[in-house]
Amino acid sequence: MSNHTSKTTTENSPSSNKASSVMPLSMRSRLSGSEGLLPEWSVTIQRQSGATVPVADPSATRAMVALMDMEAQLGGAASHFGGPSAFAEIMSAIHGLMFADAAKAKRPWNELYHFINDAGHCENGIYAVRANYKMSGLTLDSLRGFRSIQSQLTGHGEAHLFPEGVLISNGPLGSSLPQAQGLAMGDSLKGRRDRVTVCALSDGGAMEGEAREAMAAIPGLASKNRMAPFVLVISDNRTKLSGRIDQDSYSMDPTFKSLEVLGWRVLRLDDGHSLQACATTLEEAFDAARLNPTVPVAVIAKTIKGKGNKKAEASATGAHGFPLKSAKELPEFLREIFAPKSVPPAFISWSETVLAREEKMASEAASRVSAAVLPTAPGAHLLKSSPSEKIQIGVAKAMIEARKRGRPVVSVSADLQGSTGVADFHKAFPEAALDVGIAESNMVSTAAGLSLAGFVPFVDTFAQFGVTKGALPLTMANLSQAPVIAVFSHTGFQDAADGASHQALSFIAQVASIPHVEVYSLSSSSEAYDLISEAIESFVETRERGDVPPTRVFFLGRENFPRRLTPETFTHALRTWPVCLDTTASVPRSAGVAGGAVTGGVSVTIVAAGSLMPEALKAADLLVEKGVGAIVIHGSAVNHPDLETLRTALARSSGRLITVEDHRSIGGMGSLLVHALAVADVPFRVRSLGVGDSFGQSAYSALELYEKHKLDSVSITSTAMSLVRL
C-alpha cells in the first residue's frame, strides 16, 4: 500500500498561540491531505449558500464495506456491516463538508477540523469513504487486505499503524470521545478558535462511563471558555452487539434528553439516511460551534443499523457482523444496496474475484486427504483425539448446573454475553440475568452489590475491557468484601481480527496484584467446567461459614480448543497446575540432540498459559524428534504458582524452564512464576517467551500473530534447543 500524504503541517505557530505565554511543543501532522481530491463514486449535496458539493456516494461506501467484509470473512476473520452502514450518509456529509471548507479556505482540512471516530466497528466505513477519494493512499485494491496481518487497515482505527488516516486510535467504546475533548482543550490553550473538533459516537458507546463523563465535562468546560468548537455526532439506532438496547437493557432517550440540561445545543436529525438532511444539519452544527465555542453542539441522528439490506435492517442486531455466508450472495446484496441504480463495474469485478477466491479455497479443501488414523505423537494425539469446541461451553455448563442445584448464581453482562458464552445461562435463567448496557465498570460494581445481597455474581466481557475498565471496580469490590466471579474472554492475540485496541496484552499484570483476587487461565472447556464449578461451590461454602471468598477472574481465549488436554479421569482443581504431557519416557538416555551439541537424553519443562497450550504441545512433539523430552504444564492458577508440581518437573528436567504466553513479558505468568521459584530457592534456568514492548494488530488468526511475535511451536522448540545446549 502506498502512503500518500500531504505536505506536513506544523502546529503551534506563534501567531496562533496568543492565549499562552508558554509555547507548546511543535507537533507535525501525518494525516493525509484532501487537496484536489474528488470522490470517484459521488452524489451532490447543497450547502446553505446554495452551492453544490460532490460527496462520497453512501451506496459505494456500503458496497466497499460488504466486499471488504467478505474478503476478511474468507480469511477467517469476523467483520462488521451494521454499524458502518448506519453511518454511511453521516460520514459522507462530514467528509464532504470538511474537505469543501478546506478547499474554500485554501488550507489543509486538518487545520480546520479534528475528526475522531468513537463508533465501534465503523472504521471500515471510513476507510471506504477515503478510498473513494483515493486519500491516505487508499484504493479499492488496498481495501482488499482489510484486517489481514499485512494491512494497515485494522478492525478498529489504529494511529500507530495508519497515522496517515487515523488521528486517535479507537475500539473500546467511549474511549476516544474524552481524547477528542483533550484535543479541543488543547486548541483553546493555544488560542486556536477556528478549528472544530468533530467526534462520531454510537448510541452504545454513549452508555460507557468514560463517554458520560466527557458528555458532562465538555459543556461545563466550554462554558468557562476552556474548549475550542466541539461537535458530537451520535448515531441512534437502539442497537448494540447482542440486540436492541431498549429491550435488553434500557432506553437511551433520557440520556440524550439530558444533554441540553448539561449545556449542549442539541440538533435532532430525524432521518440519518437522508444525505441532504445530514449535510444541512451538520453544516448548521459546525457553524454554530464556531460562532459560539462556549456551547458545544450535539447532533442526535436517527439511523438504522444494517441500512441498505432489508434482512440486515430487520435482524435483532442490525447485522452487527457480516450477514452473508458465501460470496455467491454478493451480487444480489450489491444490487439491493445500489437499487434502483446499477452496480458499478468496479464492484462487479471485485465481487467476481472474491467468488473465484472462495471457489478456489473450496476446491483446495476438498482435495485434501485426511489422515486415516490418529497421530502417534503424544502432543498431537491430545490436540486431535479430543473434539474441539469453545472454552465458553464449559463456563455456561458450570453456571447452569449450579443454578439448577439451587446455588444463587446471577449473571451481570455488558452486551458481550454472546461472545463470552454466558448467553446460554441467560437463555436458561432469564430471571437471573441482567444486561446493564455497554458499561463494564458499572457491571462489576453492580455485581459487587449483588454479592453483598447474598448472590454468587458473575460478570463477563472481553479481557481488554474487563481489566482496563474493571480494575478499579474490582479493587473496590474486594475492599468492600464483595467478591465476584469474572469471565474475561478473548485474551491476548485471540481477538486477532479486531486489532490492538481489543487485544489484552497486560491482562494478568493489571489484576493479579489486587488483594483477594485469584487469577486463572483456562485452556479447555473441561478445565473451565471443573474450575468454575469448584469456584461456585467454594464461594457458597465460604459465605455460609461467615468468611469472605476471594474474587476469581477466569481468562480464556476466543478460538476453538480441544475439549480436554488431560486424561478423562483427571479433575482440574483450583490452585493447581496440571501436567498435560510428559514425553521424557519417549526419549531414551542414549538419544542425541539434533546438531550434535548434546548427547544423552535431556528434557525441558514448558509452562504455557491458556491459549498457548496447543503450541506448547506441538513443540513437545517437535522436541521428541530432536531427542529432547518435555514436561508440559498448564499455568492455570496464574498468581498462585503450584510450586510442588513445578519443583518435581524441574528436578526431572535439570532445572530447564521455558514459559510462554501471549501477554507482555513484563508482569505476566512467566514473571510471577520465576519470582515464586526464586523466592522458594528452586534451582532453574529460564527462557521466557512473551510479547515485547509493542501493541498487536489485526490478523485473520491468532496463529499469525503467535508466529510474528515468536510464540508459536517452532519458536518454543528453537528456544528449548538453545537451552539444552548450554
XYZ file of C-alpha atoms in Angstrom:
726
model
C 0.000 0.000 0.000
C 1.283 3.413 -0.857
C 1.479 6.090 1.801
C 0.233 9.225 0.086
C 0.448 12.158 2.463
C 0.030 15.854 2.030
C 2.727 18.279 2.979
C 3.068 18.113 6.736
C 1.650 20.988 8.703
C 3.166 22.321 11.878
C 1.006 23.292 14.813
C 1.628 25.953 17.395
C 2.940 28.859 15.370
C 3.465 31.971 17.500
C 0.563 33.751 15.782
C -1.838 31.024 16.843
C -0.673 30.932 20.459
C -1.819 34.263 21.850
C -3.604 32.631 24.783
C -0.454 31.327 26.427
C 2.952 32.740 27.317
C 4.431 29.232 27.181
C 4.827 27.660 23.761
C 3.546 24.085 23.423
C 5.696 21.589 21.586
C 5.599 21.686 17.810
C 3.550 18.745 16.511
C 3.815 17.624 12.906
C 0.652 16.151 11.395
C 0.997 12.954 9.381
C -2.643 12.960 8.294
C -3.096 12.770 4.555
C -4.440 15.816 2.756
C -7.566 16.248 0.642
C -6.297 18.921 -1.752
C -7.662 18.421 -5.260
C -9.323 15.099 -4.429
C -12.859 14.272 -5.553
C -14.809 11.062 -4.933
C -14.902 8.610 -7.833
C -18.460 7.493 -6.985
C -20.244 10.646 -5.945
C -23.546 12.340 -5.341
C -24.092 16.011 -4.541
C -25.306 17.931 -1.538
C -26.439 21.532 -1.417
C -24.939 23.911 1.092
C -26.831 26.686 2.859
C -25.209 29.130 0.440
C -26.821 27.286 -2.470
C -23.506 25.855 -3.689
C -23.391 22.155 -4.563
C -20.639 19.881 -3.319
C -19.779 16.363 -4.556
C -19.513 13.851 -1.718
C -18.885 10.112 -1.481
C -21.885 8.056 -2.572
C -23.173 6.190 0.536
C -24.115 3.234 -1.671
C -20.484 2.923 -2.751
C -19.452 3.044 0.907
C -21.819 0.179 1.777
C -20.644 -1.831 -1.230
C -16.974 -1.420 -0.292
C -17.733 -2.395 3.316
C -19.567 -5.516 2.128
C -16.712 -6.546 -0.163
C -14.069 -5.835 2.485
C -16.051 -7.866 4.989
C -16.389 -10.843 2.663
C -12.654 -10.790 1.948
C -11.943 -10.789 5.690
C -14.518 -13.497 6.338
C -12.915 -15.783 3.771
C -9.635 -15.246 5.586
C -11.229 -16.417 8.810
C -11.807 -13.035 10.447
C -15.094 -11.700 11.749
C -16.167 -8.421 10.218
C -18.959 -5.872 10.556
C -21.578 -4.343 8.281
C -24.309 -2.948 10.548
C -22.506 -0.018 12.176
C -20.793 1.477 9.116
C -23.974 1.066 7.077
C -25.854 3.128 9.688
C -23.208 5.857 9.494
C -22.800 5.893 5.679
C -24.674 9.127 4.928
C -23.330 10.885 8.028
C -19.714 10.066 7.155
C -20.199 11.184 3.538
C -21.591 14.525 4.698
C -18.920 15.074 7.377
C -16.047 14.423 4.991
C -17.625 16.364 2.123
C -18.159 19.440 4.294
C -14.701 19.286 5.869
C -12.965 18.984 2.513
C -15.113 21.668 0.863
C -14.375 24.126 3.679
C -10.669 23.379 3.349
C -10.746 23.943 -0.414
C -12.564 27.264 0.011
C -10.109 28.427 2.690
C -7.137 27.024 0.731
C -5.878 25.330 3.884
C -5.298 21.670 4.828
C -8.537 20.144 6.091
C -6.945 19.085 9.372
C -6.137 22.718 10.178
C -9.858 23.448 10.126
C -11.114 20.205 11.663
C -10.163 17.423 14.016
C -12.067 14.271 13.081
C -12.314 11.453 15.623
C -14.259 8.215 15.305
C -15.576 6.641 18.508
C -18.172 4.411 16.868
C -17.285 0.755 17.317
C -16.699 -1.368 14.222
C -17.313 1.614 11.906
C -13.744 2.246 10.779
C -14.200 0.147 7.632
C -16.850 2.664 6.532
C -14.334 5.494 6.953
C -11.698 3.532 5.026
C -14.286 3.156 2.258
C -15.106 6.885 2.137
C -11.435 7.799 1.927
C -10.696 5.132 -0.679
C -13.440 6.743 -2.761
C -11.363 9.959 -2.637
C -8.136 7.949 -3.145
C -6.980 9.597 0.055
C -4.384 8.351 2.565
C -3.036 6.021 -0.099
C -6.302 4.065 -0.148
C -7.699 2.429 -3.288
C -10.114 -0.418 -3.920
C -7.113 -2.728 -4.126
C -5.741 -1.659 -0.755
C -9.123 -2.289 0.893
C -8.882 -5.951 -0.040
C -6.387 -6.645 2.711
C -8.766 -5.396 5.409
C -7.982 -6.983 8.808
C -5.104 -9.070 7.443
C -1.718 -9.044 9.126
C -0.217 -7.387 6.036
C -2.604 -4.407 6.109
C -2.669 -1.072 7.911
C -6.448 -1.302 7.803
C -7.193 -2.906 11.125
C -10.537 -3.824 12.658
C -10.544 -0.526 14.530
C -8.614 2.602 13.637
C -5.006 2.343 14.811
C -2.900 5.504 14.803
C 0.294 3.508 15.398
C -0.239 1.535 12.177
C -2.066 4.055 9.973
C -1.126 7.607 11.025
C -1.992 8.889 7.537
C -5.649 8.095 8.158
C -6.210 7.859 11.922
C -5.640 10.680 14.383
C -6.795 8.860 17.531
C -6.984 5.070 17.900
C -10.413 3.723 18.735
C -12.120 0.467 19.598
C -13.078 0.281 23.278
C -16.295 2.250 23.198
C -16.367 5.678 24.768
C -12.575 6.000 24.984
C -11.965 8.340 22.049
C -14.532 10.985 22.999
C -12.549 12.036 26.102
C -9.390 12.236 23.966
C -11.284 14.416 21.495
C -12.161 16.601 24.481
C -8.439 16.956 25.156
C -7.777 17.988 21.557
C -10.352 20.761 21.772
C -8.982 21.896 25.120
C -5.511 21.945 23.577
C -6.719 24.168 20.754
C -8.267 26.505 23.333
C -4.993 26.693 25.265
C -3.203 27.571 22.019
C -5.771 30.212 21.083
C -6.989 28.134 18.140
C -10.678 29.063 17.987
C -11.156 28.358 14.298
C -10.775 24.564 14.349
C -13.828 22.387 15.016
C -13.356 19.036 16.764
C -15.869 16.551 15.337
C -16.403 13.252 17.144
C -18.647 10.439 15.887
C -20.147 8.197 18.594
C -22.552 5.256 18.609
C -25.513 5.104 20.959
C -23.926 2.018 22.522
C -20.721 3.960 23.072
C -22.750 6.662 24.801
C -23.540 4.111 27.533
C -19.910 3.928 28.678
C -18.813 5.748 31.827
C -15.928 7.455 30.036
C -18.324 8.871 27.464
C -20.789 10.006 30.129
C -18.003 11.843 31.968
C -16.961 13.630 28.774
C -20.582 14.497 27.970
C -20.719 16.393 31.255
C -17.200 17.843 31.141
C -17.230 19.222 27.580
C -20.116 21.694 28.029
C -19.027 22.500 31.562
C -15.524 23.441 30.477
C -16.758 25.134 27.315
C -18.917 27.450 29.413
C -15.676 28.600 31.060
C -14.016 29.274 27.691
C -11.750 26.250 28.075
C -12.861 24.485 24.865
C -12.472 25.170 21.154
C -15.545 24.487 18.966
C -16.867 20.949 19.508
C -19.448 18.877 17.632
C -20.585 15.435 18.788
C -22.488 13.268 16.285
C -24.378 10.309 17.753
C -25.881 7.532 15.637
C -29.049 6.485 17.469
C -30.389 3.156 16.185
C -31.214 1.489 19.540
C -28.974 -1.446 18.637
C -25.893 -2.976 20.194
C -23.996 -6.197 19.575
C -26.390 -8.512 21.403
C -29.651 -6.872 20.314
C -31.868 -3.875 20.866
C -30.643 -1.503 23.565
C -34.032 -0.572 24.976
C -35.217 -4.184 25.095
C -32.072 -5.791 26.520
C -31.019 -3.056 28.928
C -32.662 0.395 28.983
C -33.649 3.275 26.716
C -31.028 5.885 25.879
C -33.650 8.592 25.236
C -33.335 10.088 28.759
C -29.560 10.282 28.317
C -29.890 12.161 25.039
C -32.522 14.476 26.514
C -30.158 15.259 29.389
C -27.556 16.721 27.022
C -29.423 20.024 26.838
C -29.524 20.249 30.629
C -25.781 19.563 30.696
C -25.189 22.547 28.403
C -25.149 21.133 24.865
C -27.029 22.652 21.993
C -28.875 19.614 20.634
C -29.859 19.256 16.986
C -32.215 16.416 16.091
C -31.667 14.658 12.788
C -34.787 12.543 12.336
C -33.582 10.794 9.186
C -29.908 9.978 9.333
C -30.190 8.341 5.909
C -31.246 11.475 4.065
C -27.891 12.662 2.790
C -29.141 16.217 2.271
C -30.655 16.347 5.754
C -27.326 15.117 7.177
C -25.428 17.814 5.292
C -27.821 20.604 6.299
C -27.840 19.631 9.973
C -24.073 19.106 10.178
C -23.340 22.410 8.449
C -25.609 24.121 10.992
C -23.754 22.325 13.786
C -20.293 23.317 12.514
C -21.328 26.967 12.043
C -22.966 27.157 15.480
C -19.934 25.657 17.220
C -17.593 28.115 15.505
C -19.853 31.066 16.257
C -20.041 30.226 19.962
C -17.400 27.771 21.245
C -18.807 28.123 24.774
C -21.762 25.921 23.748
C -20.800 22.574 22.129
C -23.243 21.044 19.666
C -24.625 17.505 19.749
C -26.334 16.026 16.690
C -28.611 13.083 17.541
C -29.180 11.232 14.273
C -31.833 8.541 13.971
C -30.292 5.729 11.920
C -30.964 2.110 11.024
C -28.242 -0.437 11.708
C -27.762 -2.593 8.641
C -29.255 0.064 6.338
C -29.160 -0.954 2.690
C -30.307 -4.545 3.149
C -33.828 -5.337 4.366
C -32.818 -8.600 6.019
C -29.978 -6.881 7.872
C -32.196 -3.997 8.950
C -34.785 -6.397 10.379
C -32.361 -8.558 12.358
C -32.215 -8.074 16.124
C -28.582 -6.959 15.966
C -28.861 -4.934 12.746
C -26.305 -7.241 11.094
C -23.648 -6.255 13.592
C -21.421 -8.838 11.963
C -21.411 -9.523 8.220
C -24.710 -11.194 7.258
C -23.532 -13.132 4.193
C -22.194 -16.672 4.444
C -20.921 -17.030 0.886
C -19.560 -14.817 -1.876
C -22.315 -16.270 -4.078
C -24.702 -13.966 -2.228
C -22.697 -10.824 -3.039
C -24.217 -9.916 -6.451
C -27.764 -9.743 -5.076
C -26.536 -7.943 -1.942
C -24.817 -5.299 -4.079
C -27.846 -4.909 -6.340
C -30.027 -4.178 -3.321
C -27.516 -1.629 -1.996
C -27.390 0.298 -5.289
C -31.056 -0.042 -6.304
C -32.540 1.490 -8.389
C -29.153 2.320 -9.919
C -26.975 -0.380 -11.435
C -23.901 -1.728 -9.683
C -20.726 -0.005 -10.951
C -18.418 -2.319 -12.951
C -15.562 -1.987 -10.417
C -17.697 -3.562 -7.709
C -18.945 -6.313 -10.006
C -15.352 -7.128 -10.898
C -14.321 -7.162 -7.230
C -17.195 -9.473 -6.300
C -16.213 -11.849 -9.111
C -12.639 -12.114 -7.829
C -13.925 -12.751 -4.312
C -16.166 -15.541 -5.587
C -13.276 -17.040 -7.541
C -11.180 -16.987 -4.377
C -13.928 -18.722 -2.421
C -14.324 -21.413 -5.070
C -10.574 -21.986 -5.175
C -10.469 -22.362 -1.397
C -13.354 -24.852 -1.501
C -11.641 -26.864 -4.232
C -8.369 -26.996 -2.316
C -10.156 -28.077 0.846
C -11.972 -30.880 -0.989
C -8.736 -32.198 -2.496
C -7.041 -32.630 0.848
C -6.819 -36.189 2.134
C -7.414 -36.526 5.861
C -5.266 -38.877 7.927
C -6.913 -42.285 8.299
C -5.650 -42.864 11.816
C -4.856 -40.718 14.807
C -1.294 -39.450 15.008
C 1.012 -41.337 17.326
C 2.898 -38.324 18.704
C 1.696 -37.648 22.282
C 1.091 -33.921 21.860
C -0.636 -34.287 18.510
C -2.804 -37.049 19.970
C -4.002 -34.712 22.697
C -4.825 -31.999 20.163
C -6.623 -34.216 17.667
C -8.194 -37.003 19.716
C -10.386 -34.619 21.703
C -13.201 -32.803 19.862
C -12.593 -29.084 19.536
C -15.000 -26.545 20.957
C -15.025 -23.154 22.588
C -13.914 -22.933 26.208
C -17.062 -20.870 26.812
C -19.164 -24.048 26.647
C -17.658 -25.267 29.923
C -18.296 -21.881 31.522
C -22.016 -21.842 30.709
C -22.461 -25.504 31.637
C -20.988 -24.950 35.113
C -23.145 -21.882 35.723
C -26.360 -23.569 34.544
C -25.810 -26.737 36.576
C -25.002 -24.723 39.704
C -28.221 -22.720 39.360
C -30.163 -25.961 38.915
C -28.595 -27.207 42.181
C -30.089 -24.192 43.895
C -26.980 -22.038 44.041
C -27.922 -18.317 43.781
C -25.883 -17.705 40.622
C -26.723 -14.475 38.797
C -25.142 -13.036 35.666
C -24.460 -9.353 35.090
C -23.372 -8.668 31.496
C -22.331 -5.677 29.424
C -23.554 -6.643 25.935
C -20.960 -9.339 25.171
C -22.656 -12.388 26.683
C -22.970 -13.942 23.243
C -19.190 -13.838 22.811
C -18.195 -14.859 26.332
C -20.535 -17.864 26.373
C -22.757 -16.609 29.172
C -25.694 -16.176 26.760
C -26.677 -19.828 27.329
C -27.149 -19.074 31.024
C -29.227 -16.005 30.118
C -31.485 -18.181 27.960
C -31.854 -20.824 30.648
C -32.479 -18.397 33.503
C -33.628 -15.002 32.187
C -34.817 -14.081 35.680
C -31.208 -14.362 36.916
C -29.649 -12.436 34.009
C -29.084 -8.706 33.746
C -27.612 -6.596 30.949
C -26.509 -3.186 32.231
C -25.658 -1.996 28.734
C -22.218 -1.238 27.390
C -20.782 -0.266 30.754
C -18.100 -2.591 32.119
C -17.271 -0.585 35.229
C -20.941 -0.429 36.186
C -21.231 -4.159 35.526
C -18.523 -5.052 38.062
C -19.792 -2.641 40.700
C -23.370 -3.883 40.258
C -22.140 -7.434 40.796
C -20.396 -6.331 43.982
C -23.719 -5.088 45.330
C -25.366 -8.393 44.411
C -22.558 -10.195 46.228
C -23.351 -8.310 49.412
C -27.026 -9.153 48.887
C -26.239 -12.879 49.088
C -25.826 -13.900 45.458
C -22.973 -15.549 43.552
C -22.484 -12.883 40.871
C -20.780 -13.464 37.529
C -19.520 -10.688 35.271
C -18.328 -11.196 31.712
C -16.724 -9.233 28.904
C -13.592 -9.243 26.746
C -10.380 -9.349 28.753
C -9.253 -5.969 27.434
C -12.391 -4.247 28.700
C -12.578 -6.248 31.905
C -9.113 -5.310 33.108
C -8.954 -1.735 31.814
C -12.443 -0.578 32.710
C -12.981 -3.042 35.542
C -9.719 -2.851 37.520
C -10.819 -0.097 39.891
C -14.292 -1.609 40.450
C -12.627 -4.981 41.131
C -10.373 -3.290 43.675
C -13.310 -1.579 45.357
C -15.406 -4.763 45.340
C -12.748 -6.605 47.278
C -12.149 -3.656 49.569
C -15.879 -3.824 50.303
C -15.664 -7.595 50.928
C -17.963 -8.080 47.956
C -16.228 -10.690 45.770
C -17.377 -11.585 42.271
C -16.561 -14.260 39.708
C -15.335 -12.832 36.404
C -15.201 -14.496 32.992
C -12.996 -12.404 30.708
C -12.571 -13.828 27.214
C -10.589 -13.037 24.042
C -7.247 -12.838 25.828
C -4.014 -11.747 24.181
C -3.949 -12.250 20.430
C -7.082 -14.394 20.486
C -9.086 -11.378 19.353
C -6.982 -11.345 16.222
C -9.260 -9.576 13.751
C -10.314 -6.648 15.948
C -6.741 -5.427 16.320
C -4.627 -3.840 19.022
C -7.373 -1.961 20.846
C -9.133 -5.256 21.647
C -6.034 -7.372 22.307
C -5.370 -7.586 26.034
C -1.611 -7.982 26.409
C -1.381 -6.850 30.051
C -4.455 -8.584 31.416
C -2.651 -10.560 34.121
C -0.477 -7.653 35.201
C -3.498 -5.389 35.610
C -5.425 -7.546 38.082
C -3.108 -10.216 39.526
C -1.796 -7.960 42.289
C -5.197 -6.790 43.574
C -5.638 -8.184 47.093
C -8.008 -11.150 47.431
C -8.083 -11.765 43.665
C -7.171 -15.163 42.235
C -6.363 -15.186 38.518
C -6.904 -18.281 36.375
C -6.019 -19.100 32.799
C -8.315 -21.584 31.021
C -7.135 -23.871 28.236
C -10.147 -26.123 27.585
C -13.871 -26.392 28.192
C -13.361 -29.319 30.591
C -10.973 -27.217 32.668
C -13.456 -24.334 32.608
C -16.260 -26.589 33.818
C -14.205 -28.088 36.657
C -12.714 -24.834 37.947
C -15.833 -22.691 37.688
C -17.963 -25.395 39.309
C -15.497 -25.540 42.197
C -15.346 -21.743 42.389
C -19.132 -21.539 42.774
C -19.216 -24.210 45.484
C -16.260 -22.626 47.279
C -17.972 -19.222 47.125
C -21.151 -20.617 48.704
C -19.364 -22.667 51.380
C -17.133 -19.758 52.384
C -20.088 -17.391 52.683
C -22.083 -19.926 54.696
C -19.353 -20.214 57.320
C -19.233 -16.449 57.647
C -15.998 -15.797 55.754
C -15.289 -13.814 52.587
C -14.356 -15.768 49.456
C -11.798 -14.351 47.026
C -12.724 -12.812 43.711
C -11.789 -15.271 40.985
C -11.038 -13.997 37.487
C -11.059 -16.588 34.712
C -9.324 -15.640 31.453
C -9.931 -17.571 28.245
C -9.400 -17.386 24.508
C -11.765 -16.973 21.584
C -10.965 -19.757 19.145
C -11.799 -23.461 19.348
C -9.590 -25.648 21.553
C -9.576 -29.382 22.345
C -12.332 -30.166 24.827
C -9.792 -31.793 27.108
C -5.989 -31.609 27.433
C -5.753 -34.002 30.386
C -6.813 -37.657 30.894
C -10.570 -38.307 31.113
C -10.270 -39.264 34.778
C -8.464 -36.038 35.708
C -10.396 -33.339 37.555
C -8.931 -29.854 37.483
C -8.721 -28.116 40.829
C -8.268 -24.529 41.933
C -4.675 -23.501 42.703
C -3.165 -26.494 40.876
C -1.129 -26.533 37.670
C -1.884 -29.711 35.691
C 0.828 -31.680 33.894
C -0.747 -32.144 30.468
C 2.038 -34.033 28.717
C 5.270 -35.777 29.684
C 7.419 -37.077 26.815
C 10.542 -37.747 28.857
C 9.925 -41.511 28.579
C 9.838 -41.150 24.798
C 13.479 -40.057 24.712
C 15.977 -42.812 25.568
C 19.052 -41.928 27.556
C 21.206 -42.678 24.521
C 19.303 -40.308 22.274
C 21.181 -37.478 20.671
C 20.153 -33.899 20.076
C 19.960 -32.574 16.537
C 23.065 -30.582 15.762
C 25.287 -32.704 17.966
C 25.574 -30.190 20.793
C 24.151 -32.599 23.387
C 24.403 -36.363 23.709
C 22.256 -38.459 26.014
C 18.599 -37.988 26.997
C 17.659 -34.478 28.147
C 14.389 -32.727 28.842
C 12.838 -29.335 29.461
C 9.822 -28.096 31.393
C 7.457 -25.966 29.304
C 4.880 -23.920 31.178
C 2.258 -22.337 28.937
C -0.690 -20.117 29.759
C -4.163 -20.687 28.340
C -4.299 -20.198 24.596
C -0.633 -21.133 24.048
C -1.133 -24.694 25.311
C -1.670 -26.153 21.806
C 1.576 -24.574 20.614
C 3.409 -25.960 23.650
C 2.075 -29.460 22.911
C 3.140 -29.209 19.269
C 6.579 -28.091 20.425
C 6.856 -31.131 22.686
C 6.409 -33.392 19.661
C 8.978 -31.445 17.656
C 11.418 -31.788 20.533
C 10.948 -35.574 20.697
C 12.056 -35.708 17.066
C 15.221 -33.898 18.138
C 15.883 -36.231 21.060
C 14.612 -33.906 23.779
C 11.834 -34.771 26.211
C 9.373 -32.235 27.560
C 7.095 -31.878 30.546
C 4.248 -29.576 29.519
C 2.426 -27.847 32.358
C -0.530 -25.515 32.159
C -0.009 -22.401 34.280
C -3.587 -22.417 35.488
C -3.719 -20.533 38.813
C -1.578 -17.738 37.442
C -0.883 -15.724 40.586
C -0.607 -18.810 42.796
C 2.126 -20.974 41.191
C 1.909 -24.663 42.066
C 5.430 -24.966 43.471
C 5.135 -28.652 44.338
C 4.312 -29.622 40.750
C 6.926 -27.255 39.352
C 9.667 -28.382 41.740
C 9.139 -32.005 40.722
C 9.131 -31.221 36.996
C 12.230 -29.039 37.168
C 14.125 -31.668 39.117
C 13.422 -34.125 36.286
C 14.452 -31.637 33.579
C 17.686 -30.436 35.210
C 16.093 -27.065 36.008
C 15.477 -26.159 32.363
C 12.352 -23.994 32.172
C 10.515 -22.255 29.318
C 7.488 -20.048 29.881
C 5.262 -18.985 27.004
C 2.219 -16.701 26.906
C 0.549 -14.118 24.666
C 0.991 -11.447 27.305
C 3.626 -8.821 27.824
C 6.807 -10.377 29.162
C 6.519 -7.858 31.982
C 4.032 -8.809 34.678
C 2.652 -11.978 33.123
C 2.525 -15.615 34.142
C 6.232 -16.052 33.446
C 7.215 -13.129 35.653
C 5.068 -14.375 38.526
C 6.343 -17.932 38.167
C 10.020 -17.035 38.019
C 9.682 -14.796 41.064
C 7.924 -17.540 43.053
C 10.600 -20.116 42.139
C 13.430 -17.753 43.046
C 11.888 -16.912 46.411
C 11.403 -20.633 47.128
C 15.068 -21.350 46.239
C 14.113 -23.769 43.462
C 17.074 -24.086 41.070
C 16.234 -23.323 37.434
C 17.440 -21.753 34.202
C 14.716 -19.988 32.299
C 13.810 -18.635 28.883
C 10.559 -16.667 28.747
C 8.561 -16.118 25.578
C 6.092 -13.255 25.666
C 5.189 -10.052 23.876
C 7.807 -7.318 23.823
C 7.293 -3.586 24.041
C 4.691 -3.397 21.290
C 0.996 -3.479 20.557
C -0.658 -6.045 18.354
C -2.583 -5.567 15.117
C -5.333 -7.178 13.106
C -4.782 -10.630 11.632
C -7.015 -13.369 10.292
C -5.964 -15.781 13.044
C -4.126 -15.739 16.348
C -1.528 -18.135 14.944
C -0.305 -15.472 12.520
C 0.392 -13.198 15.480
C 1.962 -16.014 17.501
C 4.356 -16.590 14.625
C 5.144 -12.887 14.242
C 5.882 -12.484 17.957
C 7.839 -15.774 18.225
C 5.328 -17.567 20.455
C 4.470 -20.480 18.149
C 5.593 -24.098 18.389
C 8.627 -23.548 16.156
C 9.831 -20.688 18.344
C 9.253 -22.695 21.523
C 11.230 -25.585 20.040
C 14.093 -23.329 18.976
C 14.215 -21.751 22.440
C 14.251 -25.170 24.090
C 17.133 -26.329 21.890
C 19.170 -23.261 22.791
C 18.556 -24.011 26.464
C 19.576 -27.673 26.372
C 22.799 -26.796 24.544
C 24.024 -24.539 27.343
